[in-house]
Short mmCIF file of N, CA and C in Angstrom, two decimals:
data_model
loop_
_atom_site.label_atom_id
_atom_site.label_comp_id
_atom_site.label_asym_id
_atom_site.label_seq_id
_atom_site.Cartn_x
_atom_site.Cartn_y
_atom_site.Cartn_z
N MET H 1 2.60 8.05 -11.20
CA MET H 1 2.24 6.97 -10.68
C MET H 1 0.88 6.51 -10.66
N SER H 2 0.28 5.49 -10.89
CA SER H 2 -0.67 5.49 -11.04
C SER H 2 -1.50 4.77 -9.51
N THR H 3 -2.69 4.44 -9.68
CA THR H 3 -3.93 4.66 -8.32
C THR H 3 -4.14 3.39 -8.72
N VAL H 4 -4.11 2.73 -9.32
CA VAL H 4 -4.63 1.42 -9.88
C VAL H 4 -3.65 0.05 -8.84
N ALA H 5 -4.13 -0.86 -9.01
CA ALA H 5 -3.55 -1.70 -8.09
C ALA H 5 -4.54 -3.46 -7.63
N ILE H 6 -4.16 -4.58 -8.11
CA ILE H 6 -5.07 -5.23 -7.57
C ILE H 6 -4.40 -5.86 -6.95
N PRO H 7 -5.26 -5.66 -5.46
CA PRO H 7 -6.05 -5.87 -4.91
C PRO H 7 -5.27 -6.96 -3.90
N ALA H 8 -4.82 -6.97 -2.55
CA ALA H 8 -3.75 -8.44 -2.48
C ALA H 8 -4.73 -8.72 -1.09
N THR H 9 -6.13 -9.66 -1.65
CA THR H 9 -6.65 -10.10 -1.50
C THR H 9 -6.30 -12.03 -0.53
N ASN H 10 -5.30 -11.88 -1.13
CA ASN H 10 -4.22 -13.22 -0.52
C ASN H 10 -3.00 -13.00 -0.80
N GLN H 11 -2.41 -12.79 -0.12
CA GLN H 11 -1.15 -13.26 0.06
C GLN H 11 -0.29 -14.31 0.31
N TRP H 12 0.26 -14.62 -0.49
CA TRP H 12 1.31 -15.98 -0.43
C TRP H 12 2.26 -16.22 0.67
N ARG H 13 2.73 -14.98 0.79
CA ARG H 13 3.90 -15.50 1.27
C ARG H 13 3.66 -14.22 2.26
N SER H 14 4.10 -14.08 3.70
CA SER H 14 4.26 -12.97 3.97
C SER H 14 5.50 -11.96 4.08
N GLU H 15 6.76 -12.61 4.24
CA GLU H 15 7.85 -11.88 3.69
C GLU H 15 8.29 -11.45 2.34
N LEU H 16 8.40 -12.39 1.39
CA LEU H 16 8.49 -12.05 0.49
C LEU H 16 7.43 -11.39 -0.44
N GLY H 17 6.62 -11.38 -0.03
CA GLY H 17 5.53 -10.82 -0.80
C GLY H 17 5.35 -11.73 -1.50
N ASP H 18 4.01 -11.85 -2.77
CA ASP H 18 3.82 -12.73 -3.92
C ASP H 18 4.13 -12.67 -5.35
N PHE H 19 5.65 -11.55 -5.31
CA PHE H 19 5.90 -11.76 -6.74
C PHE H 19 6.90 -12.38 -6.71
N SER H 20 7.59 -13.36 -7.98
CA SER H 20 8.62 -13.95 -8.17
C SER H 20 8.82 -13.67 -9.45
N SER H 21 10.33 -13.75 -9.85
CA SER H 21 11.12 -13.51 -11.22
C SER H 21 10.47 -14.25 -11.94
N ILE H 22 10.92 -13.79 -13.22
CA ILE H 22 10.62 -13.87 -14.57
C ILE H 22 11.34 -15.17 -14.60
N VAL H 23 12.40 -15.19 -14.65
CA VAL H 23 13.03 -16.35 -14.81
C VAL H 23 12.84 -17.42 -14.41
N CYS H 24 12.91 -17.66 -13.21
CA CYS H 24 12.12 -18.91 -12.37
C CYS H 24 10.94 -18.40 -12.57
N PHE H 25 10.05 -18.04 -13.22
CA PHE H 25 8.35 -17.99 -13.91
C PHE H 25 8.75 -18.86 -15.36
N LYS H 26 9.59 -18.63 -16.31
CA LYS H 26 9.92 -19.32 -17.42
C LYS H 26 10.68 -20.13 -17.02
N ALA H 27 11.49 -21.18 -16.14
CA ALA H 27 11.86 -22.58 -16.18
C ALA H 27 10.40 -23.44 -15.39
N LEU H 28 8.85 -22.91 -15.13
CA LEU H 28 8.50 -23.38 -14.59
C LEU H 28 7.35 -24.06 -16.38
N VAL H 29 7.97 -22.31 -17.15
CA VAL H 29 7.19 -22.74 -18.28
C VAL H 29 7.75 -23.74 -19.20
N VAL H 30 9.33 -23.84 -19.23
CA VAL H 30 9.72 -24.22 -20.34
C VAL H 30 9.73 -26.22 -19.63
N GLY H 31 9.95 -26.33 -18.23
CA GLY H 31 9.63 -27.57 -17.35
C GLY H 31 8.54 -28.42 -17.79
N THR H 32 7.08 -27.65 -17.37
CA THR H 32 5.77 -27.99 -18.39
C THR H 32 5.73 -28.51 -19.22
N GLU H 33 6.21 -27.17 -20.53
CA GLU H 33 6.69 -27.92 -21.62
C GLU H 33 7.48 -29.30 -22.20
N GLU H 34 8.54 -29.15 -21.45
CA GLU H 34 8.81 -31.03 -21.95
C GLU H 34 8.46 -31.75 -20.55
N ALA H 35 7.65 -31.34 -19.88
CA ALA H 35 6.55 -32.63 -19.40
C ALA H 35 5.80 -33.37 -19.59
N LEU H 36 4.91 -32.05 -20.72
CA LEU H 36 4.27 -32.60 -21.13
C LEU H 36 3.49 -32.35 -22.86
N GLY H 37 4.77 -32.53 -23.55
CA GLY H 37 5.14 -31.25 -24.43
C GLY H 37 4.47 -29.81 -25.03
N GLU H 38 4.42 -29.38 -25.94
CA GLU H 38 4.60 -28.16 -26.29
C GLU H 38 2.94 -27.85 -26.12
N LYS H 39 2.12 -28.73 -27.07
CA LYS H 39 0.51 -28.49 -27.46
C LYS H 39 0.17 -28.88 -25.77
N ALA H 40 0.24 -29.46 -25.04
CA ALA H 40 -0.49 -30.05 -23.58
C ALA H 40 -0.68 -28.82 -22.99
N ALA H 41 1.38 -28.03 -22.98
CA ALA H 41 1.56 -27.21 -21.98
C ALA H 41 0.49 -25.96 -22.88
N ALA H 42 0.51 -25.84 -23.75
CA ALA H 42 -0.01 -24.78 -23.62
C ALA H 42 -1.37 -24.36 -23.72
N ILE H 43 -1.94 -25.30 -24.47
CA ILE H 43 -3.23 -25.11 -23.98
C ILE H 43 -3.45 -25.66 -22.13
N ALA H 44 -2.79 -25.66 -21.09
CA ALA H 44 -2.85 -25.26 -19.79
C ALA H 44 -2.86 -24.14 -19.30
N LEU H 45 -1.61 -23.34 -20.10
CA LEU H 45 -1.02 -22.14 -19.30
C LEU H 45 -2.22 -21.51 -20.22
N ILE H 46 -2.64 -21.37 -20.96
CA ILE H 46 -3.49 -20.60 -22.00
C ILE H 46 -4.60 -20.94 -20.90
N SER H 47 -5.73 -21.68 -20.37
CA SER H 47 -6.29 -21.91 -19.88
C SER H 47 -6.31 -20.85 -18.49
N ALA H 48 -5.64 -21.73 -18.21
CA ALA H 48 -4.68 -20.69 -16.35
C ALA H 48 -4.72 -19.47 -17.19
N GLY H 49 -3.98 -18.68 -17.67
CA GLY H 49 -4.10 -17.20 -18.23
C GLY H 49 -5.23 -16.84 -18.35
N ARG H 50 -6.23 -17.25 -18.81
CA ARG H 50 -7.23 -17.24 -19.02
C ARG H 50 -8.24 -16.51 -18.15
N GLN H 51 -8.00 -17.44 -17.06
CA GLN H 51 -8.80 -17.47 -15.65
C GLN H 51 -8.56 -17.10 -15.27
N ARG H 52 -7.13 -16.42 -14.40
CA ARG H 52 -6.21 -15.22 -14.10
C ARG H 52 -6.67 -13.74 -14.68
N GLY H 53 -7.08 -13.99 -16.02
CA GLY H 53 -7.83 -12.69 -16.87
C GLY H 53 -9.07 -12.19 -16.16
N ARG H 54 -10.04 -13.03 -16.23
CA ARG H 54 -10.80 -13.00 -15.94
C ARG H 54 -11.08 -12.27 -13.73
N GLN H 55 -10.22 -12.95 -13.37
CA GLN H 55 -9.96 -12.67 -11.96
C GLN H 55 -9.71 -11.59 -11.74
N VAL H 56 -9.01 -10.69 -12.28
CA VAL H 56 -7.69 -9.68 -12.63
C VAL H 56 -9.06 -8.60 -13.01
N ALA H 57 -9.80 -8.91 -14.18
CA ALA H 57 -11.11 -7.98 -14.41
C ALA H 57 -11.96 -7.70 -13.41
N ASN H 58 -12.09 -9.08 -12.82
CA ASN H 58 -13.00 -8.64 -11.59
C ASN H 58 -12.38 -7.87 -10.51
N GLN H 59 -11.67 -7.91 -10.15
CA GLN H 59 -10.88 -7.18 -8.70
C GLN H 59 -10.80 -6.21 -9.09
N LEU H 60 -10.27 -5.70 -10.55
CA LEU H 60 -10.36 -4.02 -11.12
C LEU H 60 -11.52 -3.34 -11.62
N GLY H 61 -12.75 -4.31 -11.51
CA GLY H 61 -13.80 -4.30 -11.24
C GLY H 61 -13.83 -3.38 -13.17
N LEU H 62 -13.53 -4.31 -13.71
CA LEU H 62 -13.62 -4.01 -15.32
C LEU H 62 -15.19 -4.97 -15.76
N ALA H 63 -15.03 -6.04 -15.64
CA ALA H 63 -16.15 -6.86 -15.24
C ALA H 63 -16.99 -6.62 -15.69
N GLY H 64 -18.07 -6.80 -17.07
CA GLY H 64 -19.78 -6.25 -16.73
C GLY H 64 -19.74 -4.67 -17.33
N LYS H 65 -18.27 -3.97 -17.49
CA LYS H 65 -18.29 -2.49 -17.51
C LYS H 65 -18.95 -2.13 -18.54
N GLY H 66 -18.87 -2.61 -19.60
CA GLY H 66 -18.49 -1.57 -21.21
C GLY H 66 -17.85 -1.13 -21.31
N LEU H 67 -16.78 -0.55 -20.38
CA LEU H 67 -15.87 0.05 -20.87
C LEU H 67 -15.15 0.21 -22.37
N ALA H 68 -14.98 1.49 -22.85
CA ALA H 68 -14.11 1.23 -24.48
C ALA H 68 -12.57 0.64 -23.84
N ALA H 69 -12.33 0.50 -25.52
CA ALA H 69 -11.25 -0.56 -25.20
C ALA H 69 -9.80 0.04 -24.32
N GLU H 70 -9.23 1.83 -24.85
CA GLU H 70 -8.56 1.95 -24.34
C GLU H 70 -8.57 2.67 -22.83
N ASN H 71 -9.28 2.87 -22.31
CA ASN H 71 -9.59 2.92 -20.90
C ASN H 71 -9.25 1.27 -20.19
N MET H 72 -9.86 0.19 -20.51
CA MET H 72 -9.34 -0.82 -19.88
C MET H 72 -7.90 -1.05 -20.06
N ILE H 73 -7.17 -0.83 -21.55
CA ILE H 73 -5.70 -0.67 -22.14
C ILE H 73 -5.18 0.02 -20.27
N ALA H 74 -5.67 1.65 -20.09
CA ALA H 74 -4.76 2.24 -19.24
C ALA H 74 -5.22 1.57 -17.32
N LEU H 75 -6.06 0.69 -17.38
CA LEU H 75 -6.34 0.20 -16.09
C LEU H 75 -5.34 -0.95 -16.26
N LEU H 76 -5.52 -2.42 -16.83
CA LEU H 76 -4.91 -3.15 -17.19
C LEU H 76 -2.93 -2.91 -16.96
N GLN H 77 -2.72 -1.30 -18.41
CA GLN H 77 -1.64 -1.40 -18.04
C GLN H 77 -1.59 -0.54 -16.47
N ALA H 78 -1.84 -0.09 -15.57
CA ALA H 78 -1.68 0.41 -14.08
C ALA H 78 -1.37 -0.77 -13.43
N ALA H 79 -1.85 -1.56 -13.44
CA ALA H 79 -2.03 -3.39 -13.10
C ALA H 79 -1.34 -4.05 -13.47
N LEU H 80 -0.59 -4.17 -14.58
CA LEU H 80 0.04 -5.31 -15.32
C LEU H 80 1.03 -4.90 -15.75
N GLY H 81 1.55 -3.98 -16.12
CA GLY H 81 2.37 -3.28 -16.61
C GLY H 81 3.34 -2.47 -15.63
N LYS H 82 4.47 -1.29 -15.82
CA LYS H 82 5.40 -1.14 -15.31
C LYS H 82 5.44 -1.15 -13.84
N GLU H 83 3.66 0.24 -13.75
CA GLU H 83 3.77 0.26 -12.63
C GLU H 83 2.98 -0.58 -11.68
N GLY H 84 2.70 -1.63 -12.08
CA GLY H 84 2.39 -2.88 -11.22
C GLY H 84 2.73 -4.06 -11.18
N THR H 85 2.35 -5.48 -11.09
CA THR H 85 2.85 -6.53 -11.12
C THR H 85 4.19 -6.63 -12.26
N ARG H 86 4.35 -5.86 -13.63
CA ARG H 86 5.48 -5.55 -14.30
C ARG H 86 5.05 -7.11 -15.16
N LEU H 87 3.95 -8.02 -15.29
CA LEU H 87 3.55 -9.15 -15.68
C LEU H 87 4.18 -9.23 -17.42
N CYS H 88 3.86 -7.93 -17.81
CA CYS H 88 3.66 -7.75 -19.69
C CYS H 88 3.04 -5.97 -19.77
N ILE H 89 3.87 -5.99 -20.88
CA ILE H 89 2.35 -4.75 -21.57
C ILE H 89 1.92 -4.68 -22.76
N ILE H 90 0.58 -4.18 -22.15
CA ILE H 90 -0.80 -4.26 -22.86
C ILE H 90 -0.99 -3.82 -23.79
N GLU H 91 -0.71 -4.44 -25.71
CA GLU H 91 -0.72 -3.89 -26.06
C GLU H 91 -1.91 -2.87 -27.11
N LYS H 92 -2.77 -3.64 -27.99
CA LYS H 92 -4.72 -3.41 -27.79
C LYS H 92 -5.47 -4.32 -27.11
N ILE H 93 -6.95 -4.30 -27.12
CA ILE H 93 -7.44 -4.90 -26.64
C ILE H 93 -8.82 -5.10 -27.82
N VAL H 94 -9.25 -6.10 -28.47
CA VAL H 94 -9.81 -6.68 -29.72
C VAL H 94 -11.29 -7.04 -29.17
N GLU H 95 -12.39 -6.35 -28.62
CA GLU H 95 -13.52 -7.49 -28.89
C GLU H 95 -14.59 -7.81 -29.67
N THR H 96 -14.45 -9.32 -29.69
CA THR H 96 -15.56 -9.31 -31.19
C THR H 96 -16.98 -10.50 -30.34
N GLY H 97 -17.85 -10.22 -30.49
CA GLY H 97 -19.12 -10.89 -29.91
C GLY H 97 -18.88 -10.80 -28.02
N GLU H 98 -19.09 -12.23 -27.75
CA GLU H 98 -18.75 -12.02 -26.71
C GLU H 98 -17.54 -12.59 -26.00
N SER H 99 -16.06 -12.17 -26.87
CA SER H 99 -14.70 -12.89 -27.41
C SER H 99 -14.15 -11.50 -26.58
N ILE H 100 -12.62 -11.62 -26.10
CA ILE H 100 -12.35 -10.17 -25.98
C ILE H 100 -10.04 -11.06 -25.50
N ALA H 101 -10.14 -10.29 -26.80
CA ALA H 101 -8.60 -10.75 -26.85
C ALA H 101 -7.81 -9.44 -26.35
N VAL H 102 -6.86 -10.25 -25.85
CA VAL H 102 -5.88 -8.77 -25.31
C VAL H 102 -4.62 -9.23 -25.83
N TYR H 103 -3.83 -8.17 -25.92
CA TYR H 103 -2.34 -8.64 -27.42
C TYR H 103 -1.41 -7.93 -26.68
N CYS H 104 -0.28 -8.67 -25.78
CA CYS H 104 0.23 -8.27 -25.07
C CYS H 104 2.24 -8.54 -25.44
N ARG H 105 3.05 -7.48 -24.70
CA ARG H 105 4.32 -7.65 -25.24
C ARG H 105 5.30 -7.69 -24.20
N GLU H 106 6.44 -8.27 -24.45
CA GLU H 106 6.90 -8.29 -23.03
C GLU H 106 6.49 -9.49 -22.66
N THR H 107 6.02 -10.69 -22.41
CA THR H 107 5.70 -11.82 -22.00
C THR H 107 6.59 -13.27 -21.62
N ILE H 108 6.52 -14.06 -21.40
CA ILE H 108 6.86 -14.80 -21.20
C ILE H 108 7.30 -16.10 -22.05
#
């Protein structure tokens, strides 16, 4: 079990906690695609994912640290994988110039 966690600085729900069903979240994605079209929904969801990714990097103290990809993967896995929020499994991280691509599996 890992001790790395995303700090609960904004607890949105006092009784149920901040996590919800992936089934319900997938319904939100599908509804967004139906309302906006696949391309517009993809643009919006990718933008939201990038913004959240920056927040997670800051919360975990990864931003600007220049850590090796293997170290970042381990920290992100602990926070977002099976032992964390269960959002996804981080496969690899590729840094190209100022861009960082994070490859995941078991996403929605």
